[in-house]
Short mmCIF file of C-alpha atoms in Angstrom, two decimals:
data_model
loop_
_atom_site.label_atom_id
_atom_site.label_comp_id
_atom_site.label_asym_id
_atom_site.label_seq_id
_atom_site.Cartn_x
_atom_site.Cartn_y
_atom_site.Cartn_z
CA MET L 1 -112.05 292.53 -10.92
CA SER L 2 -115.24 292.18 -8.90
CA ALA L 3 -117.54 289.31 -9.68
CA SER L 4 -120.52 289.92 -11.93
CA PRO L 5 -123.85 289.09 -10.26
CA ALA L 6 -124.24 286.44 -12.97
CA PHE L 7 -121.47 284.48 -11.29
CA ALA L 8 -123.21 284.35 -7.90
CA ALA L 9 -125.14 281.10 -8.24
CA SER L 10 -128.69 281.18 -6.84
CA ALA L 11 -127.94 277.74 -5.39
CA PRO L 12 -124.54 276.09 -4.88
CA ARG L 13 -123.14 274.16 -7.82
CA PHE L 14 -121.77 270.64 -7.32
CA GLY L 15 -119.50 268.78 -9.66
CA VAL L 16 -116.32 266.80 -10.08
CA ASN L 17 -112.88 267.23 -11.57
CA TYR L 18 -112.87 264.82 -14.51
CA THR L 19 -109.98 262.34 -14.56
CA PRO L 20 -110.39 259.90 -17.48
CA ARG L 21 -110.75 256.31 -16.27
CA ARG L 22 -108.70 254.80 -19.06
CA GLY L 23 -105.15 256.11 -19.27
CA TRP L 24 -105.63 259.15 -16.98
CA PHE L 25 -104.72 262.39 -18.81
CA HIS L 26 -102.39 260.45 -21.09
CA SER L 27 -105.63 259.48 -22.83
CA TRP L 28 -105.37 262.77 -24.74
CA HIS L 29 -102.71 261.10 -26.90
CA ASP L 30 -105.42 258.86 -28.38
CA PHE L 31 -108.67 260.54 -27.33
CA ASP L 32 -111.67 258.22 -27.53
CA PRO L 33 -115.06 260.00 -27.41
CA ALA L 34 -116.85 256.74 -26.54
CA HIS L 35 -114.77 256.33 -23.39
CA ALA L 36 -115.32 259.94 -22.38
CA ARG L 37 -119.06 259.64 -23.02
CA GLU L 38 -119.23 256.60 -20.73
CA ASP L 39 -117.32 258.36 -17.92
CA LEU L 40 -119.43 261.50 -18.16
CA ALA L 41 -122.70 259.55 -18.11
CA ARG L 42 -121.72 257.92 -14.82
CA ILE L 43 -120.84 261.32 -13.35
CA ALA L 44 -124.22 262.72 -14.39
CA GLU L 45 -125.99 259.76 -12.79
CA LEU L 46 -124.80 261.04 -9.40
CA GLY L 47 -126.90 264.17 -9.89
CA LEU L 48 -123.92 266.48 -10.33
CA ASP L 49 -124.20 269.52 -12.57
CA HIS L 50 -120.69 270.22 -13.87
CA VAL L 51 -117.20 268.96 -14.54
CA ARG L 52 -113.82 270.65 -14.68
CA VAL L 53 -111.66 269.38 -17.56
CA PHE L 54 -107.97 269.53 -18.43
CA HIS L 55 -105.96 269.10 -21.61
CA LEU L 56 -102.14 268.89 -21.53
CA TRP L 57 -100.10 271.95 -22.41
CA PRO L 58 -97.39 270.10 -24.46
CA LEU L 59 -100.06 268.50 -26.65
CA LEU L 60 -101.90 271.76 -27.22
CA GLN L 61 -98.81 273.91 -27.82
CA PRO L 62 -95.74 271.76 -28.67
CA ASN L 63 -93.95 274.76 -30.12
CA ARG L 64 -94.13 278.33 -28.88
CA THR L 65 -95.79 279.46 -32.11
CA LEU L 66 -97.78 276.28 -32.87
CA ILE L 67 -101.18 275.54 -31.33
CA ARG L 68 -102.45 272.23 -32.66
CA THR L 69 -105.93 272.50 -34.13
CA THR L 70 -106.57 268.79 -33.63
CA ALA L 71 -105.82 269.05 -29.91
CA VAL L 72 -108.10 272.08 -29.54
CA ASP L 73 -110.81 270.18 -31.41
CA GLN L 74 -110.45 267.27 -28.97
CA LEU L 75 -111.04 269.61 -26.06
CA VAL L 76 -114.09 271.17 -27.72
CA ARG L 77 -115.42 267.67 -28.41
CA LEU L 78 -115.10 266.78 -24.72
CA VAL L 79 -117.00 269.93 -23.76
CA ASP L 80 -119.77 268.96 -26.18
CA LEU L 81 -119.89 265.40 -24.81
CA ALA L 82 -120.30 266.77 -21.30
CA ALA L 83 -123.15 268.97 -22.54
CA GLU L 84 -124.84 265.91 -24.03
CA ALA L 85 -124.72 264.35 -20.55
CA GLY L 86 -126.31 267.48 -19.06
CA LEU L 87 -123.10 268.72 -17.47
CA ASP L 88 -121.72 272.26 -17.57
CA VAL L 89 -117.96 272.60 -18.02
CA LEU L 90 -115.06 274.70 -16.74
CA VAL L 91 -112.00 274.36 -18.98
CA ASP L 92 -108.50 274.76 -17.52
CA GLY L 93 -106.14 276.12 -20.16
CA VAL L 94 -102.45 275.74 -19.26
CA GLN L 95 -101.53 272.35 -17.76
CA GLY L 96 -99.09 272.84 -16.18
CA HIS L 97 -99.33 270.60 -13.18
CA LEU L 98 -101.58 267.63 -12.41
CA SER L 99 -101.40 265.10 -9.59
CA SER L 100 -97.67 265.55 -8.83
CA PHE L 101 -96.62 265.56 -12.51
CA ASP L 102 -95.55 268.68 -14.39
CA PHE L 103 -96.31 269.07 -18.09
CA TYR L 104 -93.95 271.55 -19.70
CA PRO L 105 -93.66 271.93 -23.48
CA GLU L 106 -90.10 271.30 -24.60
CA TRP L 107 -89.73 274.90 -25.73
CA THR L 108 -89.76 275.92 -22.05
CA ARG L 109 -87.12 273.40 -20.95
CA GLY L 110 -83.54 272.29 -21.39
CA TRP L 111 -81.50 274.31 -23.87
CA HIS L 112 -84.58 276.42 -24.58
CA HIS L 113 -85.42 277.07 -20.94
CA ARG L 114 -87.73 280.02 -20.35
CA ASN L 115 -89.24 281.09 -17.05
CA VAL L 116 -92.95 280.53 -17.71
CA PHE L 117 -93.93 283.42 -15.41
CA THR L 118 -91.44 286.10 -16.41
CA ASP L 119 -90.13 285.44 -19.94
CA PRO L 120 -92.15 287.80 -22.19
CA ASP L 121 -92.28 285.37 -25.10
CA ALA L 122 -93.39 282.49 -22.86
CA VAL L 123 -96.10 284.60 -21.24
CA GLU L 124 -97.35 285.79 -24.64
CA ALA L 125 -97.44 282.19 -25.91
CA GLN L 126 -99.65 281.18 -22.97
CA ALA L 127 -101.83 284.22 -23.58
CA GLU L 128 -102.27 283.24 -27.21
CA LEU L 129 -103.19 279.67 -26.21
CA LEU L 130 -105.91 281.03 -23.93
CA ARG L 131 -107.19 283.34 -26.67
CA VAL L 132 -107.39 280.40 -29.10
CA LEU L 133 -109.18 278.20 -26.56
CA GLY L 134 -111.57 281.01 -25.75
CA ARG L 135 -112.45 281.56 -29.40
CA ALA L 136 -113.00 277.83 -29.88
CA LEU L 137 -115.30 277.56 -26.86
CA THR L 138 -117.24 280.82 -26.96
CA GLY L 139 -120.99 280.53 -27.34
CA ARG L 140 -121.36 277.02 -26.00
CA PRO L 141 -124.28 277.24 -23.55
CA HIS L 142 -122.88 274.59 -21.23
CA LEU L 143 -119.52 276.37 -20.86
CA ILE L 144 -119.02 277.83 -17.38
CA GLY L 145 -115.82 279.52 -18.42
CA LEU L 146 -112.08 279.36 -18.88
CA GLN L 147 -109.51 279.06 -16.12
CA LEU L 148 -105.85 279.89 -16.69
CA GLY L 149 -104.64 276.47 -15.56
CA ASN L 150 -104.46 274.08 -12.66
CA GLU L 151 -102.57 275.36 -9.61
CA LEU L 152 -100.01 277.26 -11.63
CA ASN L 153 -98.19 278.18 -8.41
CA ASN L 154 -96.91 274.58 -8.30
CA LEU L 155 -94.52 275.68 -11.06
CA VAL L 156 -92.80 278.26 -8.84
CA GLU L 157 -90.12 275.81 -7.73
CA HIS L 158 -88.64 275.68 -11.23
CA ASN L 159 -89.62 279.22 -12.25
CA PRO L 160 -88.58 281.76 -9.58
CA VAL L 161 -90.90 284.75 -9.52
CA SER L 162 -91.85 287.68 -7.29
CA ALA L 163 -95.34 288.61 -6.15
CA THR L 164 -95.27 291.67 -8.42
CA GLU L 165 -94.33 289.50 -11.41
CA VAL L 166 -97.10 287.04 -10.55
CA ASP L 167 -99.61 289.89 -10.55
CA HIS L 168 -98.48 290.95 -14.02
CA TYR L 169 -98.59 287.35 -15.26
CA LEU L 170 -102.11 286.77 -13.95
CA ASP L 171 -103.40 290.09 -15.28
CA THR L 172 -101.98 289.34 -18.73
CA LEU L 173 -103.42 285.84 -18.95
CA LEU L 174 -106.81 286.75 -17.49
CA ALA L 175 -107.13 289.53 -20.07
CA ALA L 176 -106.21 287.11 -22.85
CA ALA L 177 -108.74 284.51 -21.72
CA ARG L 178 -111.46 287.14 -21.50
CA ASP L 179 -110.53 288.49 -24.92
CA GLY L 180 -110.77 285.03 -26.47
CA LEU L 181 -114.17 284.39 -24.93
CA THR L 182 -115.68 287.69 -26.03
CA THR L 183 -114.18 288.59 -29.39
CA THR L 184 -116.12 286.13 -31.52
CA GLY L 185 -119.21 284.00 -31.46
CA ALA L 186 -121.05 285.46 -28.46
CA SER L 187 -124.40 287.18 -28.86
CA ALA L 188 -125.12 290.43 -27.06
CA THR L 189 -127.64 288.69 -24.81
CA ALA L 190 -125.53 285.64 -23.94
CA PRO L 191 -124.28 285.42 -20.35
CA ARG L 192 -120.63 286.27 -19.97
CA HIS L 193 -118.47 283.23 -19.35
CA LEU L 194 -116.45 283.12 -16.17
CA VAL L 195 -112.69 283.78 -16.30
CA THR L 196 -110.58 282.86 -13.28
CA HIS L 197 -107.43 281.19 -11.97
CA SER L 198 -106.45 278.72 -9.25
CA ALA L 199 -103.63 278.12 -6.79
CA TYR L 200 -102.85 275.44 -4.26
CA ASP L 201 -102.94 276.21 -0.53
CA ALA L 202 -99.53 277.89 -0.28
CA ALA L 203 -101.17 281.01 -1.72
CA TRP L 204 -103.25 281.30 1.45
CA TYR L 205 -100.88 280.21 4.19
CA GLY L 206 -97.37 279.87 2.82
CA ASP L 207 -95.07 282.51 4.27
CA ASP L 208 -93.84 284.84 1.48
CA HIS L 209 -95.25 282.63 -1.28
CA PRO L 210 -95.30 284.78 -4.45
CA PHE L 211 -98.90 283.85 -5.28
CA THR L 212 -100.76 285.89 -2.68
CA PRO L 213 -104.19 285.69 -1.04
CA GLU L 214 -104.94 289.10 -2.52
CA ALA L 215 -104.27 287.81 -6.04
CA SER L 216 -106.53 284.82 -5.52
CA ALA L 217 -109.32 286.87 -3.94
CA ARG L 218 -109.24 289.91 -6.21
CA LYS L 219 -108.25 288.79 -9.70
CA GLY L 220 -110.66 287.00 -11.99
CA ASP L 221 -114.43 286.74 -11.70
CA LEU L 222 -114.59 284.71 -8.51
CA THR L 223 -112.23 283.15 -5.98
CA THR L 224 -111.18 279.51 -6.13
CA VAL L 225 -109.83 277.58 -3.14
CA HIS L 226 -108.26 274.10 -2.98
CA PRO L 227 -108.44 273.15 0.72
CA TRP L 228 -106.56 269.85 0.91
CA VAL L 229 -106.34 267.90 4.16
CA PHE L 230 -102.69 267.00 3.51
CA SER L 231 -101.64 270.67 3.34
CA GLY L 232 -99.88 271.60 6.55
CA ASP L 233 -100.32 267.95 7.53
CA CYS L 234 -103.83 268.88 8.64
CA ALA L 235 -105.36 265.39 8.81
CA ARG L 236 -102.34 263.80 10.47
CA ARG L 237 -101.98 266.69 12.90
CA TYR L 238 -105.60 266.74 14.08
CA GLY L 239 -107.09 263.40 12.97
CA PRO L 240 -109.40 262.50 10.06
CA ARG L 241 -112.60 263.06 12.07
CA SER L 242 -111.49 266.28 13.74
CA THR L 243 -113.21 269.65 13.60
CA GLU L 244 -110.16 270.97 11.76
CA VAL L 245 -110.53 268.42 8.96
CA LEU L 246 -114.31 268.35 8.64
CA HIS L 247 -114.55 272.15 8.55
CA LEU L 248 -111.45 272.80 6.43
CA ALA L 249 -113.34 273.66 3.23
CA GLU L 250 -115.72 275.92 5.16
CA TYR L 251 -112.73 277.67 6.69
CA GLY L 252 -111.17 278.08 3.26
CA VAL L 253 -114.26 279.87 1.98
CA GLU L 254 -114.36 282.24 4.95
CA LEU L 255 -110.62 282.98 4.75
CA ALA L 256 -110.92 283.76 1.03
CA THR L 257 -113.90 286.02 1.66
CA ALA L 258 -111.84 288.09 4.10
CA TYR L 259 -109.32 289.02 1.41
CA ALA L 260 -111.88 290.01 -1.23
CA GLU L 261 -112.56 293.66 -1.97
CA ASP L 262 -116.19 292.89 -2.85
CA ALA L 263 -118.10 291.48 0.14
CA THR L 264 -120.39 289.55 -2.22
CA ARG L 265 -117.62 287.92 -4.29
CA PRO L 266 -118.38 284.17 -4.62
CA VAL L 267 -115.89 281.50 -3.54
CA TRP L 268 -115.60 278.16 -5.31
CA VAL L 269 -114.26 275.12 -3.41
CA GLN L 270 -112.77 273.87 -6.63
CA GLU L 271 -110.76 270.97 -5.28
CA THR L 272 -111.22 268.93 -2.15
CA GLY L 273 -111.02 265.19 -1.70
CA ALA L 274 -110.44 262.25 0.60
CA PRO L 275 -106.85 261.06 0.02
CA GLU L 276 -105.75 257.86 1.73
CA PRO L 277 -104.14 257.40 4.20
CA HIS L 278 -104.89 260.94 5.39
CA ILE L 279 -108.59 260.06 5.25
CA PRO L 280 -108.99 256.28 5.72
CA ALA L 281 -111.42 254.66 3.28
CA ALA L 282 -113.86 253.92 6.10
CA ASP L 283 -114.00 257.61 6.99
CA ALA L 284 -114.24 258.92 3.43
CA PRO L 285 -118.07 258.92 3.12
CA GLY L 286 -118.46 260.79 6.40
CA PHE L 287 -115.74 263.24 5.42
CA ALA L 288 -117.40 263.94 2.07
CA ARG L 289 -120.79 264.50 3.70
CA ALA L 290 -119.41 266.82 6.39
CA THR L 291 -117.27 268.76 3.91
CA VAL L 292 -120.24 269.48 1.63
CA LEU L 293 -122.68 270.37 4.42
CA ASN L 294 -120.22 272.57 6.29
CA ALA L 295 -119.07 274.44 3.18
CA ALA L 296 -122.70 274.96 2.22
CA GLY L 297 -123.08 276.93 5.45
CA CYS L 298 -121.10 279.77 3.85
CA ALA L 299 -123.27 282.45 2.29
CA GLY L 300 -120.62 283.16 -0.35
CA LEU L 301 -120.19 279.59 -1.59
CA TRP L 302 -120.42 279.28 -5.39
CA GLY L 303 -120.05 275.52 -5.35
CA VAL L 304 -117.97 272.44 -4.56
CA THR L 305 -116.08 270.39 -7.18
CA TRP L 306 -114.74 267.10 -5.86
CA TRP L 307 -111.33 265.75 -6.74
CA CYS L 308 -111.78 263.56 -8.58
CA SER L 309 -114.05 261.45 -10.75
CA HIS L 310 -111.98 258.25 -11.13
CA ASP L 311 -109.12 256.57 -9.29
CA VAL L 312 -105.81 256.37 -11.13
CA ASP L 313 -105.38 252.83 -12.44
CA ARG L 314 -102.59 250.98 -10.62
CA SER L 315 -101.20 249.83 -13.96
CA LEU L 316 -99.80 253.38 -14.17
CA ALA L 317 -96.58 253.86 -12.26
CA ASP L 318 -94.96 256.42 -9.99
CA TYR L 319 -97.93 258.35 -8.60
CA PRO L 320 -97.99 259.21 -4.90
CA GLU L 321 -100.07 256.54 -3.18
CA LEU L 322 -102.93 258.93 -2.44
CA GLU L 323 -103.53 259.57 -6.15
CA TYR L 324 -104.71 255.98 -6.64
CA THR L 325 -107.64 256.39 -4.22
CA LEU L 326 -109.11 259.86 -4.80
CA GLY L 327 -111.96 259.01 -7.17
CA LEU L 328 -115.69 258.81 -6.58
CA PHE L 329 -115.40 255.83 -8.95
CA ASP L 330 -112.71 253.18 -8.93
CA SER L 331 -110.54 252.54 -11.98
CA ALA L 332 -113.03 249.92 -13.22
CA GLY L 333 -115.78 252.56 -13.24
CA ARG L 334 -117.65 251.32 -10.17
CA ALA L 335 -119.11 253.90 -7.79
CA LYS L 336 -117.43 253.82 -4.37
CA PRO L 337 -119.24 254.44 -1.06
CA ILE L 338 -117.95 258.01 -1.08
CA ALA L 339 -119.86 258.65 -4.32
CA ALA L 340 -123.19 257.86 -2.68
CA ALA L 341 -122.34 259.97 0.36
CA PHE L 342 -121.32 262.92 -1.81
CA ALA L 343 -124.49 262.66 -3.92
CA GLU L 344 -126.71 262.43 -0.84
CA ALA L 345 -125.09 265.48 0.76
CA VAL L 346 -125.52 267.42 -2.48
CA ALA L 347 -129.22 266.55 -2.62
CA GLU L 348 -129.62 267.64 1.01
CA VAL L 349 -128.01 271.02 0.35
CA ARG L 350 -130.14 271.61 -2.73
CA ALA L 351 -133.29 271.02 -0.68
CA ALA L 352 -132.25 273.46 2.07
CA PRO L 353 -132.49 277.27 2.10
CA ARG L 354 -129.34 279.30 1.51
CA PRO L 355 -127.56 280.29 4.75
CA GLY L 356 -127.54 283.83 6.05
CA GLN L 357 -124.54 286.03 6.73
CA ARG L 358 -122.25 285.35 9.66
CA HIS L 359 -122.39 287.95 12.42
CA THR L 360 -119.25 287.04 14.41
CA ALA L 361 -115.79 287.36 12.88
CA LEU L 362 -112.30 286.49 14.05
CA VAL L 363 -109.74 289.17 13.23
CA LEU L 364 -106.72 287.99 11.23
CA ASP L 365 -103.56 290.02 11.77
CA CYS L 366 -100.63 288.76 9.66
CA THR L 367 -98.07 289.88 7.11
CA PRO L 368 -96.82 288.04 4.02
CA ALA L 369 -93.96 286.72 6.17
CA THR L 370 -96.34 285.39 8.86
CA ARG L 371 -99.14 284.08 6.65
CA SER L 372 -98.71 280.59 8.11
CA VAL L 373 -100.64 281.64 11.24
CA SER L 374 -103.76 281.11 9.13
CA GLY L 375 -102.81 277.57 8.09
CA PRO L 376 -103.00 274.23 9.92
CA GLY L 377 -100.91 274.43 13.09
CA GLY L 378 -101.12 278.21 13.06
CA ARG L 379 -102.45 280.30 15.92
CA PHE L 380 -105.26 281.91 13.94
CA PHE L 381 -106.34 278.67 12.28
CA GLU L 382 -106.66 276.94 15.63
CA ALA L 383 -108.52 279.89 17.18
CA TRP L 384 -111.08 279.81 14.36
CA MET L 385 -111.54 276.08 14.81
CA ARG L 386 -112.04 276.47 18.57
CA LEU L 387 -114.84 278.93 17.92
CA ARG L 388 -116.37 276.54 15.40
CA GLU L 389 -116.21 273.69 17.90
CA GLN L 390 -118.06 275.88 20.40
CA GLY L 391 -120.94 276.25 17.95
CA VAL L 392 -120.02 279.69 16.60
CA ARG L 393 -120.12 280.20 12.82
CA PRO L 394 -117.17 282.59 12.53
CA ALA L 395 -116.33 284.72 9.54
CA VAL L 396 -112.82 286.14 9.06
CA VAL L 397 -111.94 289.85 8.94
CA LEU L 398 -108.50 291.25 8.12
CA ALA L 399 -107.07 293.47 10.85
CA SER L 400 -106.73 296.27 8.30
CA ARG L 401 -110.54 296.27 7.93
CA ALA L 402 -111.57 295.65 11.52
CA ASP L 403 -112.42 299.33 12.04
CA ASP L 404 -114.11 299.78 8.66
CA ALA L 405 -117.79 300.08 9.56
CA THR L 406 -118.88 300.06 5.91
CA HIS L 407 -117.05 296.81 5.21
CA LEU L 408 -118.39 295.12 8.34
CA ALA L 409 -121.93 296.22 7.60
CA ALA L 410 -121.75 294.93 4.02
CA ARG L 411 -120.85 291.53 5.41
CA GLY L 412 -123.40 291.60 8.24
CA ILE L 413 -120.71 291.40 10.93
CA THR L 414 -121.75 292.81 14.32
CA GLU L 415 -119.20 291.20 16.64
CA LEU L 416 -115.41 290.97 16.37
CA VAL L 417 -113.21 288.52 18.25
CA ARG L 418 -109.69 289.92 18.36
CA ASP L 419 -107.77 287.75 20.78
CA MET L 420 -107.99 284.02 21.38
#
């Protein structure tokens, strides 16, 4: 579905993925509004305008036919607390996967195992959860919208699925989310809430990955990208201060734009961050500043949402080391140097005019089996970065569209680079 003009922000949006300071997402077991209010106030003090929030699937839907009203009410309460702090909210519905941990309800596992992508009853259960969440959230003026879940393609390892089956799964759940958000509570004049989905980087440059670039760039109301510097070993391969690292989010926006059917479809850098040791702490403020400013040079940018608000407390065990250092705030709630750098870059972008279209484009010629050419270490990726280092602001055009004059004109492209 093409994006509604309402989803093309007049100025880029800037926010943070909210990770509760006390207890991480396990805090949903004993949700404390006072703690959430404190966290959200600190986020708002940075001048950010939105948060992305996550409940846990097993707590929301512990049985295939049971959606807990108290858990839904907790989520709605968090959305209202964010609104009180002046923050808009995107809600992720099916978690799913967070920070290297998977959260499956027991009815999908063990003796009751169901493939969450292909089992009809499991898919319908997720659809019903999204409908219920949509009905509970509809009409709240600070609601940005409802996303299917966080990086659902991380669940592929334990739930084999084909690209065709993924398309059906996404279409079913997107329709359910949209149905929930529009069936009750919305006035005829209210803006339509956004409905979308997300995937980690394998969707863009993992050979034969069943979640495809086309699905990311053509399903839902806008495109989300999660350009992480550890994907493809980008930061270790090129260095934390390299062109490849500092322009990775910008590249992700341009790559996503190439796959869209609508030349004006917005792209949301929905996750990016400075994980140690890939980005040393001393380099994190500079990385945050460069990432924001470079991504803001994309005409199609909807916004940037940093991962994440708070470091994971080291009293919690078994996280990958990088998860303990990703916050703008430490686990005691103190703003880190990266928080100031992020806020300053955001203020700078807001004071600047929106960028124009890019007139030079590098032609991407790949198949599903050779998609890795567009990822770190790939021939196309490195060619794009060489152009960027030379001062060119390259767009990306698929080879299948390189001779489509209408498509090129809609994007303002006047020069194609076909061979690097």
